[in-house]
XYZ file of C-alpha atoms in Angstrom:
698
model
C -3.195 26.047 79.945
C -4.399 29.436 81.210
C -7.623 31.091 80.009
C -5.517 33.762 78.309
C -3.607 31.107 76.332
C -6.864 29.373 75.389
C -8.150 32.534 73.749
C -5.034 32.954 71.595
C -5.729 31.757 68.027
C -3.801 28.682 66.954
C -3.679 30.164 63.444
C -4.028 33.829 62.538
C -3.812 34.912 58.894
C -3.971 38.658 58.209
C -4.297 40.162 54.710
C -2.183 37.373 53.207
C -1.085 37.839 49.580
C 0.868 35.142 47.710
C 2.307 35.447 44.197
C 4.194 33.120 41.875
C 6.971 34.622 39.786
C 7.429 33.204 36.274
C 9.059 34.294 33.027
C 5.744 35.941 32.136
C 5.895 38.014 35.308
C 4.125 38.024 38.682
C 0.979 35.893 39.000
C -1.053 36.845 42.104
C -2.590 33.608 43.446
C -3.973 34.772 46.824
C -4.892 38.353 47.756
C -5.978 39.978 51.009
C -6.859 36.661 52.678
C -7.627 36.648 56.403
C -8.918 34.013 58.821
C -8.575 32.829 62.419
C -8.616 29.286 63.776
C -9.145 28.958 67.524
C -7.989 25.986 69.658
C -10.057 22.877 68.871
C -11.830 24.615 65.984
C -12.142 23.336 62.399
C -12.196 25.894 59.585
C -13.452 24.823 56.149
C -12.027 26.325 52.950
C -14.267 25.911 49.886
C -14.271 27.141 46.294
C -13.629 26.072 42.710
C -10.306 24.736 41.389
C -7.829 27.564 40.987
C -9.372 29.776 43.672
C -6.285 29.540 45.923
C -7.341 27.052 48.651
C -4.264 24.816 48.395
C -1.981 27.846 47.979
C -3.230 29.139 51.358
C -2.378 25.752 52.920
C 1.110 25.793 51.378
C 1.502 29.378 52.619
C 0.718 28.185 56.154
C 3.351 25.450 55.754
C 5.775 28.038 54.275
C 6.312 25.587 51.406
C 5.685 27.592 48.223
C 8.605 26.264 46.189
C 11.190 28.367 44.376
C 8.637 30.497 42.476
C 6.134 31.189 45.238
C 6.462 34.073 47.668
C 4.378 35.758 50.354
C 4.221 39.365 49.116
C 1.952 40.816 51.784
C 0.318 40.111 55.123
C 1.291 37.535 57.733
C 0.689 33.955 58.885
C 0.984 33.529 62.662
C 1.022 30.247 64.568
C 0.353 30.750 68.309
C 1.237 34.401 67.822
C 4.579 33.703 66.078
C 5.064 35.003 62.515
C 6.001 31.938 60.456
C 7.554 34.059 57.684
C 10.085 35.445 60.152
C 11.279 31.962 61.195
C 14.449 30.319 59.923
C 14.298 27.103 57.903
C 15.587 25.199 60.934
C 12.821 26.601 63.156
C 10.196 25.744 60.527
C 11.493 22.168 60.271
C 10.885 21.752 64.019
C 7.273 22.879 63.584
C 6.420 20.968 60.400
C 5.326 17.433 61.136
C 5.466 17.951 64.900
C 3.144 20.890 65.622
C 1.754 21.601 62.128
C 0.947 18.631 59.885
C -0.681 18.302 56.473
C -2.687 15.512 54.823
C -2.713 15.626 51.031
C -5.410 14.557 48.576
C -3.401 11.651 47.146
C -2.071 9.368 49.913
C 0.715 7.942 47.744
C 2.206 11.457 47.511
C 3.053 11.042 51.209
C 4.041 7.347 51.266
C 7.299 5.822 50.062
C 6.376 2.778 47.922
C 9.724 1.083 48.691
C 9.456 1.227 52.509
C 7.397 -0.816 54.925
C 4.530 1.190 56.425
C 5.859 0.566 59.936
C 9.224 2.172 59.175
C 7.535 5.254 57.693
C 5.299 5.674 60.749
C 8.086 5.094 63.255
C 10.247 7.790 61.642
C 7.861 10.513 62.877
C 8.392 10.170 66.664
C 12.025 9.065 66.188
C 12.970 12.159 64.151
C 10.778 14.783 65.829
C 10.959 13.604 69.453
C 14.008 11.347 69.626
C 11.869 8.354 70.617
C 13.499 4.916 70.792
C 12.693 2.310 68.154
C 10.623 0.240 70.599
C 8.674 3.273 71.818
C 8.091 4.439 68.211
C 6.764 1.004 67.264
C 4.328 0.976 70.195
C 3.067 4.458 69.324
C 2.647 3.455 65.664
C 0.607 0.395 66.707
C -1.540 2.515 69.027
C -2.193 5.084 66.272
C -3.110 2.373 63.711
C -5.630 1.148 66.246
C -6.914 4.736 66.741
C -7.519 5.118 62.984
C -9.448 1.811 63.073
C -7.187 -0.305 60.888
C -7.547 -4.074 61.336
C -4.537 -6.180 62.377
C -2.074 -3.305 62.999
C 0.969 -5.623 63.282
C 0.336 -7.043 59.797
C -0.085 -3.556 58.351
C 3.197 -2.380 59.924
C 4.983 -5.044 57.850
C 3.081 -4.292 54.624
C 4.115 -2.053 51.731
C 1.704 0.728 50.655
C 0.626 -1.111 47.487
C -0.561 -4.058 49.575
C -3.416 -2.113 51.199
C -6.502 -0.361 49.806
C -6.826 3.359 49.024
C -8.984 3.946 52.100
C -6.409 2.185 54.285
C -3.595 4.221 52.683
C -5.435 7.436 53.582
C -5.840 6.223 57.178
C -2.077 5.538 57.294
C -1.382 9.115 56.146
C -3.760 10.451 58.827
C -2.008 8.257 61.439
C 1.370 9.581 60.269
C 0.164 13.188 60.568
C -1.232 12.613 64.075
C 1.674 10.596 65.524
C 3.352 13.679 66.970
C 0.042 15.114 68.278
C 0.088 18.258 66.086
C -1.718 21.346 67.317
C -2.771 22.270 63.757
C -3.766 19.813 61.022
C -4.269 20.860 57.389
C -6.411 18.500 55.272
C -6.354 19.137 51.501
C -9.273 17.245 49.883
C -8.417 14.128 51.971
C -11.401 12.026 50.808
C -11.883 13.019 47.135
C -10.592 9.731 45.687
C -12.457 7.505 48.167
C -15.807 5.708 48.102
C -18.607 7.397 50.023
C -18.662 4.651 52.662
C -14.879 4.952 53.205
C -15.247 8.749 53.169
C -17.876 8.524 55.925
C -15.482 6.462 58.037
C -12.605 8.931 57.467
C -14.854 11.902 58.364
C -15.936 10.166 61.572
C -12.317 9.401 62.343
C -11.165 13.012 61.811
C -13.968 14.355 64.030
C -13.229 11.820 66.796
C -9.492 12.504 66.711
C -10.167 16.242 66.824
C -12.237 15.729 69.981
C -9.728 13.292 71.530
C -6.545 15.279 70.890
C -8.021 18.818 70.744
C -6.438 19.321 67.319
C -7.336 22.483 65.380
C -7.931 21.882 61.671
C -8.171 23.579 58.300
C -10.315 21.346 56.054
C -10.033 22.102 52.317
C -12.837 20.681 50.167
C -15.147 21.432 47.250
C -17.788 19.232 48.923
C -20.115 21.519 50.898
C -21.763 18.529 52.583
C -18.419 17.440 54.062
C -17.780 20.980 55.296
C -21.134 20.955 57.117
C -20.338 17.603 58.755
C -16.781 18.450 59.852
C -16.371 22.207 60.380
C -17.358 24.891 62.904
C -16.596 27.772 60.549
C -16.215 28.158 56.792
C -14.422 30.526 54.430
C -15.558 30.641 50.795
C -12.839 31.569 48.274
C -13.173 32.887 44.730
C -10.345 33.907 42.375
C -7.709 34.240 45.095
C -9.881 36.065 47.626
C -12.036 35.159 50.600
C -15.530 36.311 49.594
C -17.492 35.124 52.637
C -16.640 33.778 56.065
C -18.612 32.880 59.169
C -20.051 30.071 61.251
C -21.083 27.076 59.128
C -24.812 27.350 59.869
C -24.711 31.134 59.452
C -23.143 30.893 55.980
C -25.218 27.884 54.869
C -28.579 29.306 56.011
C -28.005 33.076 55.670
C -25.444 33.364 52.881
C -24.547 36.924 51.972
C -22.411 36.600 48.840
C -23.804 35.759 45.362
C -20.959 33.295 44.694
C -21.798 31.291 47.832
C -25.419 31.213 46.703
C -24.293 30.128 43.222
C -22.372 27.175 44.698
C -25.417 25.997 46.662
C -27.715 26.320 43.650
C -25.256 24.168 41.642
C -25.524 21.102 43.891
C -28.434 18.637 43.998
C -29.791 19.160 47.507
C -32.930 17.326 48.688
C -35.864 19.057 47.025
C -34.157 19.785 43.700
C -35.800 18.011 40.776
C -34.473 17.701 37.236
C -37.859 18.741 35.865
C -39.539 20.970 38.468
C -36.483 22.548 40.189
C -33.407 22.125 37.975
C -29.875 22.996 39.073
C -28.851 26.583 38.372
C -25.375 26.884 36.915
C -23.008 29.802 37.432
C -22.501 31.452 34.024
C -19.031 32.198 32.629
C -15.599 31.058 33.783
C -13.248 31.711 36.693
C -11.040 34.634 35.528
C -7.345 34.004 34.913
C -5.081 35.831 37.403
C -3.985 38.461 34.843
C -7.582 38.992 33.633
C -9.285 39.717 36.956
C -11.845 42.536 36.585
C -11.812 45.831 38.442
C -13.722 45.794 41.704
C -15.580 42.565 42.471
C -13.843 39.533 40.923
C -17.216 37.763 40.705
C -18.918 40.720 38.976
C -18.911 39.403 35.357
C -20.706 36.197 36.504
C -23.095 37.780 39.014
C -26.841 38.226 38.351
C -26.825 41.164 40.817
C -23.944 43.115 39.193
C -24.476 46.885 39.157
C -22.279 49.205 37.090
C -20.318 51.860 39.046
C -21.123 50.102 42.324
C -19.614 46.635 42.016
C -16.652 47.846 39.946
C -15.977 51.233 41.521
C -13.268 50.116 44.000
C -11.407 47.147 45.447
C -14.035 45.656 47.767
C -13.022 44.792 51.363
C -14.628 42.192 53.623
C -17.701 43.833 55.198
C -19.322 42.790 58.498
C -22.839 41.336 58.271
C -24.972 43.033 60.930
C -26.558 40.721 63.481
C -24.307 37.796 62.519
C -21.352 36.990 64.756
C -18.001 37.067 62.875
C -19.836 36.828 59.531
C -18.300 38.870 56.677
C -18.941 39.220 52.937
C -16.924 40.792 50.097
C -20.064 42.234 48.446
C -21.111 45.892 48.233
C -24.815 45.118 47.805
C -25.642 42.188 50.111
C -27.948 44.291 52.316
C -30.125 45.380 49.367
C -30.414 42.073 47.454
C -33.461 39.824 47.187
C -31.807 36.522 48.119
C -34.812 34.499 46.920
C -34.739 35.964 43.376
C -33.967 33.368 40.711
C -31.844 34.147 37.641
C -33.394 34.057 34.189
C -33.714 30.675 32.421
C -34.555 28.830 35.648
C -37.952 27.593 34.484
C -39.088 24.014 34.979
C -39.302 21.534 32.112
C -41.928 18.930 31.297
C -41.275 15.381 32.454
C -40.204 13.076 29.618
C -42.304 9.949 29.122
C -40.113 6.867 28.823
C -40.636 4.454 25.920
C -40.127 0.748 25.298
C -37.031 -1.145 26.569
C -33.939 -0.425 24.445
C -31.417 -2.443 26.475
C -32.189 -5.799 28.116
C -29.647 -7.585 30.316
C -30.561 -11.094 31.465
C -28.521 -13.186 33.925
C -25.232 -11.654 32.732
C -22.016 -13.120 34.116
C -18.447 -11.990 33.594
C -15.653 -14.132 35.033
C -11.897 -13.681 34.776
C -9.496 -16.593 35.204
C -6.345 -15.365 36.926
C -3.107 -17.295 37.352
C -1.986 -17.729 40.955
C 1.681 -17.798 39.879
C 3.688 -14.650 40.602
C 4.742 -14.544 36.960
C 1.388 -15.517 35.449
C 2.700 -18.818 34.025
C 1.569 -21.271 36.669
C -0.961 -24.000 36.002
C -3.227 -23.039 38.920
C -5.877 -20.402 38.235
C -8.537 -18.694 40.339
C -11.815 -17.274 39.131
C -12.728 -13.641 39.674
C -16.518 -13.226 39.466
C -16.704 -9.575 38.445
C -20.390 -9.717 37.428
C -22.812 -12.359 38.690
C -26.461 -12.795 37.629
C -26.959 -9.203 36.387
C -30.511 -8.608 35.097
C -32.265 -5.297 34.365
C -33.831 -3.238 31.577
C -33.320 0.339 30.403
C -36.051 2.092 28.401
C -36.004 4.788 25.744
C -35.388 8.294 27.244
C -34.809 6.751 30.691
C -31.837 7.330 33.005
C -30.800 4.231 34.952
C -28.138 4.859 37.607
C -25.698 2.105 38.577
C -24.199 2.714 42.025
C -21.826 0.941 44.377
C -18.326 1.045 45.849
C -15.102 0.527 43.910
C -14.758 -3.137 43.010
C -18.512 -3.824 42.849
C -18.455 -4.550 39.092
C -19.860 -1.299 37.641
C -16.963 -0.660 35.242
C -16.770 -4.331 34.200
C -20.444 -4.163 33.220
C -19.720 -1.023 31.171
C -16.817 -2.765 29.393
C -19.035 -5.703 28.429
C -21.747 -3.359 27.131
C -19.171 -1.478 25.015
C -17.636 -4.696 23.654
C -14.282 -4.097 25.358
C -14.953 -7.415 27.116
C -17.294 -10.274 26.205
C -19.716 -11.931 28.622
C -19.008 -15.315 30.200
C -22.731 -16.174 30.198
C -26.135 -14.530 29.906
C -27.634 -12.213 27.311
C -27.500 -8.504 26.380
C -29.949 -7.266 23.754
C -29.547 -3.799 22.236
C -32.892 -3.445 20.501
C -33.153 -6.828 18.769
C -29.394 -7.430 18.441
C -27.554 -9.708 20.874
C -24.192 -8.090 21.735
C -22.917 -10.020 24.777
C -20.469 -12.101 22.674
C -19.567 -9.409 20.119
C -16.206 -7.725 20.843
C -16.027 -4.143 19.633
C -13.810 -5.035 16.649
C -16.537 -7.377 15.347
C -19.383 -4.871 15.785
C -20.507 -2.959 12.712
C -20.561 0.869 12.671
C -24.295 0.964 13.429
C -23.966 -1.107 16.620
C -20.851 0.814 17.757
C -22.554 4.173 17.229
C -25.711 2.920 18.995
C -23.976 2.434 22.350
C -21.413 5.066 23.327
C -19.592 6.155 26.476
C -18.750 9.391 28.303
C -15.653 8.708 30.391
C -14.797 9.902 33.897
C -11.646 11.854 33.109
C -11.947 14.296 30.189
C -8.166 14.833 30.193
C -7.445 11.239 29.118
C -9.971 10.933 26.284
C -8.720 13.605 23.862
C -5.637 13.403 21.628
C -3.409 16.337 22.643
C -1.928 16.555 19.124
C -5.186 17.139 17.200
C -7.726 19.963 17.188
C -11.098 19.488 18.819
C -12.896 19.702 15.472
C -10.708 17.094 13.771
C -11.301 14.626 16.629
C -15.086 14.969 16.329
C -14.874 14.607 12.515
C -12.769 11.446 12.976
C -15.587 10.010 15.110
C -18.138 10.869 12.386
C -15.959 9.128 9.771
C -15.803 5.984 11.920
C -19.607 5.966 12.181
C -20.055 6.508 8.388
C -21.953 9.734 9.022
C -22.102 12.233 6.135
C -21.571 11.595 2.431
C -18.532 13.872 2.176
C -16.248 16.077 4.265
C -18.498 19.152 4.045
C -21.378 17.179 5.613
C -19.166 16.029 8.461
C -17.797 19.554 8.963
C -21.356 20.898 9.354
C -22.356 18.047 11.691
C -19.253 18.751 13.818
C -20.277 22.405 14.172
C -23.831 21.332 15.078
C -22.395 19.084 17.800
C -20.461 22.044 19.256
C -23.780 23.943 19.289
C -25.399 20.940 21.005
C -22.897 20.978 23.880
C -23.093 24.797 24.104
C -19.526 25.567 22.995
C -18.606 28.346 20.533
C -17.959 27.095 16.981
C -14.488 28.663 16.997
C -13.474 25.938 19.506
C -13.212 23.603 16.477
C -9.713 24.938 15.788
C -8.531 24.773 19.416
C -6.195 22.169 20.881
C -7.295 20.256 24.015
C -4.695 22.061 26.157
C -6.550 25.322 25.462
C -9.748 24.016 27.090
C -10.819 23.826 30.729
C -11.828 20.517 32.334
C -15.528 21.271 31.882
C -15.021 22.218 28.227
C -13.079 18.996 27.583
C -15.910 16.983 29.121
C -18.367 18.741 26.794
C -16.231 17.580 23.847
C -16.440 14.057 25.276
C -20.238 14.406 25.360
C -20.242 15.723 21.762
C -18.293 12.675 20.559
C -20.554 10.282 22.451
C -23.673 11.790 20.828
C -22.084 12.161 17.358
C -23.605 8.986 15.948
C -27.153 9.454 17.344
C -26.675 6.704 19.972
C -29.582 4.789 21.424
C -27.683 4.177 24.696
C -25.004 6.344 26.365
C -22.996 4.883 29.256
C -21.817 7.802 31.428
C -19.054 6.565 33.774
C -18.680 9.105 36.616
C -18.902 11.907 34.017
C -18.884 14.805 36.514
C -16.814 13.507 39.442
C -13.575 15.172 38.216
C -15.233 18.593 37.806
C -15.950 21.565 40.096
C -19.480 21.763 41.509
C -20.574 24.628 39.230
C -19.133 22.821 36.175
C -20.738 19.566 37.393
C -24.115 21.298 37.333
C -23.536 22.619 33.795
C -22.491 19.202 32.411
C -25.336 17.426 34.264
C -27.923 19.837 32.849
C -26.330 19.486 29.392
C -26.731 15.688 29.529
C -30.349 16.098 30.608
C -31.109 18.615 27.826
C -29.588 16.399 25.116
C -31.395 13.345 26.468
C -34.753 15.150 26.414
C -34.186 16.217 22.817
C -32.762 12.945 21.462
C -34.685 10.498 23.743
C -31.436 8.653 24.410
C -31.271 5.966 27.097
C -28.577 6.719 29.689
C -26.769 4.412 32.075
C -25.294 6.739 34.699
C -22.486 5.079 36.697
C -21.767 6.988 39.900
C -20.892 6.771 43.587
C -22.482 10.189 44.255
C -25.996 9.396 45.421
C -26.960 13.084 45.588
C -26.438 13.372 41.814
C -28.137 9.992 41.323
C -31.217 11.120 43.252
C -31.433 14.189 41.031
C -30.730 12.649 37.619
C -31.987 9.032 37.701
C -35.416 7.565 36.970
C -34.390 4.128 38.232
C -31.442 2.911 40.320
C -29.460 -0.350 40.286
C -27.338 -0.935 43.430
C -24.364 -3.299 42.976
C -22.174 -4.995 45.556
C -19.366 -7.489 44.860
C -20.663 -8.290 41.368
C -24.331 -8.730 42.335
C -27.331 -6.441 42.007
C -28.505 -6.247 45.637
C -31.357 -3.783 45.031
C -33.114 -2.116 42.101
C -36.213 0.004 41.654
C -37.412 3.516 40.903
C -35.424 6.371 42.469
C -38.273 7.025 44.920
C -38.268 3.359 45.965
C -34.496 3.252 46.495
C -34.427 6.449 48.586
C -37.298 5.399 50.884
C -37.519 2.384 53.228
C -37.494 -0.569 53.097
C -33.864 -0.733 51.994
C -31.305 -3.425 51.353
C -28.866 -3.038 54.302
C -26.114 -1.997 51.866
C -28.292 0.687 50.249
C -29.174 1.962 53.725
C -25.455 2.356 54.527
C -24.776 4.092 51.187
C -27.564 6.609 51.831
C -26.244 7.302 55.330
C -22.813 8.078 53.862
C -24.031 10.895 51.565
C -22.695 14.271 52.758
C -25.622 16.706 52.323
C -25.056 20.477 52.456
C -28.364 21.276 54.169
C -28.565 22.123 57.864
C -32.178 20.897 58.057
C -31.285 17.344 56.978
C -31.353 14.646 59.629
C -29.512 11.396 58.848
C -29.255 8.010 60.517
C -25.616 7.372 61.333
C -24.419 4.081 59.819
C -20.729 3.455 59.159
C -19.819 0.182 57.445
C -17.101 -1.794 59.185
C -14.360 -3.393 57.097
C -13.523 -3.234 53.411
C -15.368 -4.732 50.469
C -14.159 -8.374 50.132
C -12.014 -9.447 47.176
C -13.903 -10.711 44.116
C -11.209 -13.437 43.945
C -12.192 -14.716 47.370
C -15.833 -13.716 47.994
C -17.626 -14.759 51.187
C -20.020 -17.707 51.174
C -23.759 -17.043 51.250
C -24.890 -13.436 50.943
C -22.136 -11.257 49.400
C -22.838 -8.513 51.982
C -23.002 -10.714 55.095
C -19.468 -9.831 56.327
C -20.494 -6.160 56.794
C -24.242 -6.427 57.500
C -25.511 -5.061 60.818
C -28.791 -7.002 60.566
C -27.275 -10.485 60.102
C -28.084 -11.590 63.650
C -31.806 -11.209 62.892
C -31.666 -14.105 60.400
C -31.736 -17.511 62.088
C -29.768 -20.649 61.354
C -26.695 -19.099 59.734
C -28.671 -18.622 56.519
C -26.771 -15.461 55.529
C -23.374 -17.191 55.830
C -24.557 -20.327 54.030
C -27.000 -19.524 51.188
C -27.162 -16.872 48.491
C -30.388 -14.896 49.084
C -33.200 -15.071 46.533
C -34.234 -12.001 44.529
C -37.388 -10.758 46.284
C -39.903 -8.343 44.776
C -41.156 -5.999 47.512
C -43.556 -3.890 45.452
C -44.072 -2.796 41.850
C -40.674 -3.880 40.486
C -38.714 -2.989 43.654
C -36.312 -5.919 44.150
C -33.793 -6.833 46.863
C -31.298 -9.683 47.245
C -31.748 -10.343 50.968
C -32.659 -12.978 53.595
C -34.078 -10.447 56.087
C -37.628 -11.217 57.244
C -40.386 -8.948 55.978
C -40.973 -7.666 59.513
C -37.426 -6.256 59.649
C -37.697 -4.646 56.223
C -41.120 -3.170 57.034
C -39.859 -1.646 60.297
C -36.992 0.286 58.663
C -37.034 4.054 59.185
C -35.963 6.679 56.625
C -32.200 7.290 56.562
C -32.630 10.867 55.316
C -35.305 13.254 56.551
C -35.396 17.024 56.744
C -37.380 19.643 58.591
C -39.367 22.229 56.683
C -37.976 25.711 57.135
C -37.972 28.958 55.249
C -35.301 29.042 52.562
C -33.065 32.053 52.855
C -31.891 31.847 49.269
């Protein structure tokens, strides 16, 4: 390849505008969008849901469906205008030179075909490879994406492998024809942080090995920092800032970019001293975009007759290479100025224990017959020897990968399942053997849950107000309907929603508003304990911050105990007072948040901390990627539950880790680990996360 060819952008988008045409008229989804991706470069696209990120990717693929149309600008691949190509020419490019990896792997996999056949189709169709050659290339690529036993996986169906393995298959499929340009649309959103870390490593390695250029779409700023050279921030269909990753992260020059960073719990934020700052207002609907700056109505720096006087172009930032911002005022702003209502709050003193869990076990007995009628059964140990306390006004986080037993524990606490052994005391009442239908209204209202997905928890046929009132009726709150009506309106006030929302249907609410209704219902009966199961993971970062701060505000006021189930350790570090780390049904470590985030660590906790993507260029992390998948709870390993993935196992003599379950050891002041490692190894552990002090630029 000549030097001249090397300098030609792989992807060149100029003033791209995309609209969708419906019965209601034209809906502009992307406007005046421009970016360049050079050979071997990775461009990140970030922004809230609905900002146009995925539409840009579909525009690159020229796959906008029957209603979508490029109405302005151009998309060029290696200098060729894709819009001017015939469908036949595009088919030759798609899958061979330009490939796309979607958020949900099963959208790309045929559930009725063996994985091998689906992989082999790529070189056979695009390059005319023979069956034998295609099989060898598929095996080689499965090895490249670090999947164990490639020959077995070739013969498997998609449902027979884990979600992380499915995503690796989709990546292998996309890379089989050595594409020059790879589009990744939220490829790790549904995965555990440890699996995500492995996928990110894989993508970076493959980019280096094959020289593939990439467009990485994500709402996770930490992932963008770890994977991308450059970043483009989108808001309401427009690019509002673009530049090198470190340039944009450290010297941001658009208020929306700054708002995104202030919405995420970076190291140094504190729920009392330095709370998250939410972006006020909502993303405008396409037909309601304001004149001038789209971000103007939500911006603390908005200035009348300046920000709304004209359509604002991308403006070069002086002294920054290829850094642009769609802001009229970025040169005159004080980037360290905080918005109003950003004051610290006093730390809440925790009270006496409200919830005590002692040696809890939950086993399931599963038939080994294909039809569930056989006489042989196997035992699934979903929870094993779970013991901890949660105090009044305290937040206890429960963390771990999928399959570790977090949700089973929540089900037992709520009475959706009953314990196999052990004790749970809510106040002075034992509830481990009480299914929810046998619990009285007082016990049911005392322990409530905020679910992960707000879309699944509301009845689409009833108004928001009637659903809250129904909850109040179930809890025997209020002597008559007028009392319950007033309490319902007070609950809307509590979750900071207008009272007129009482008459709205769920379909008229955004995801963040629906989650607020879920919070209102959970707090309707003055609960003593609220179990929050991944309550912000389905929401945009700015909405996450608003819901997180809402939970904190209500907890401070009501002194509710909260069990916060999450895989996002950045949020956990910000919100939790104490942390319980679970693995394969066991608690492997527990202690205060400060204890958990500082050495010594359980080896599993150390790996979890290493997997956190942190959107801070000053952060230094130890690089630890767990090998293998979490074992099945139906066939757990002997000895220590973590021994099959532990990098320290060789330091324990005599095969102790493979043979004996470790004892619970108290390291200091309530900090406990389930581990055989000698004290000398634990004491010599270094911090996983450290960061240099440097001047904040906003």
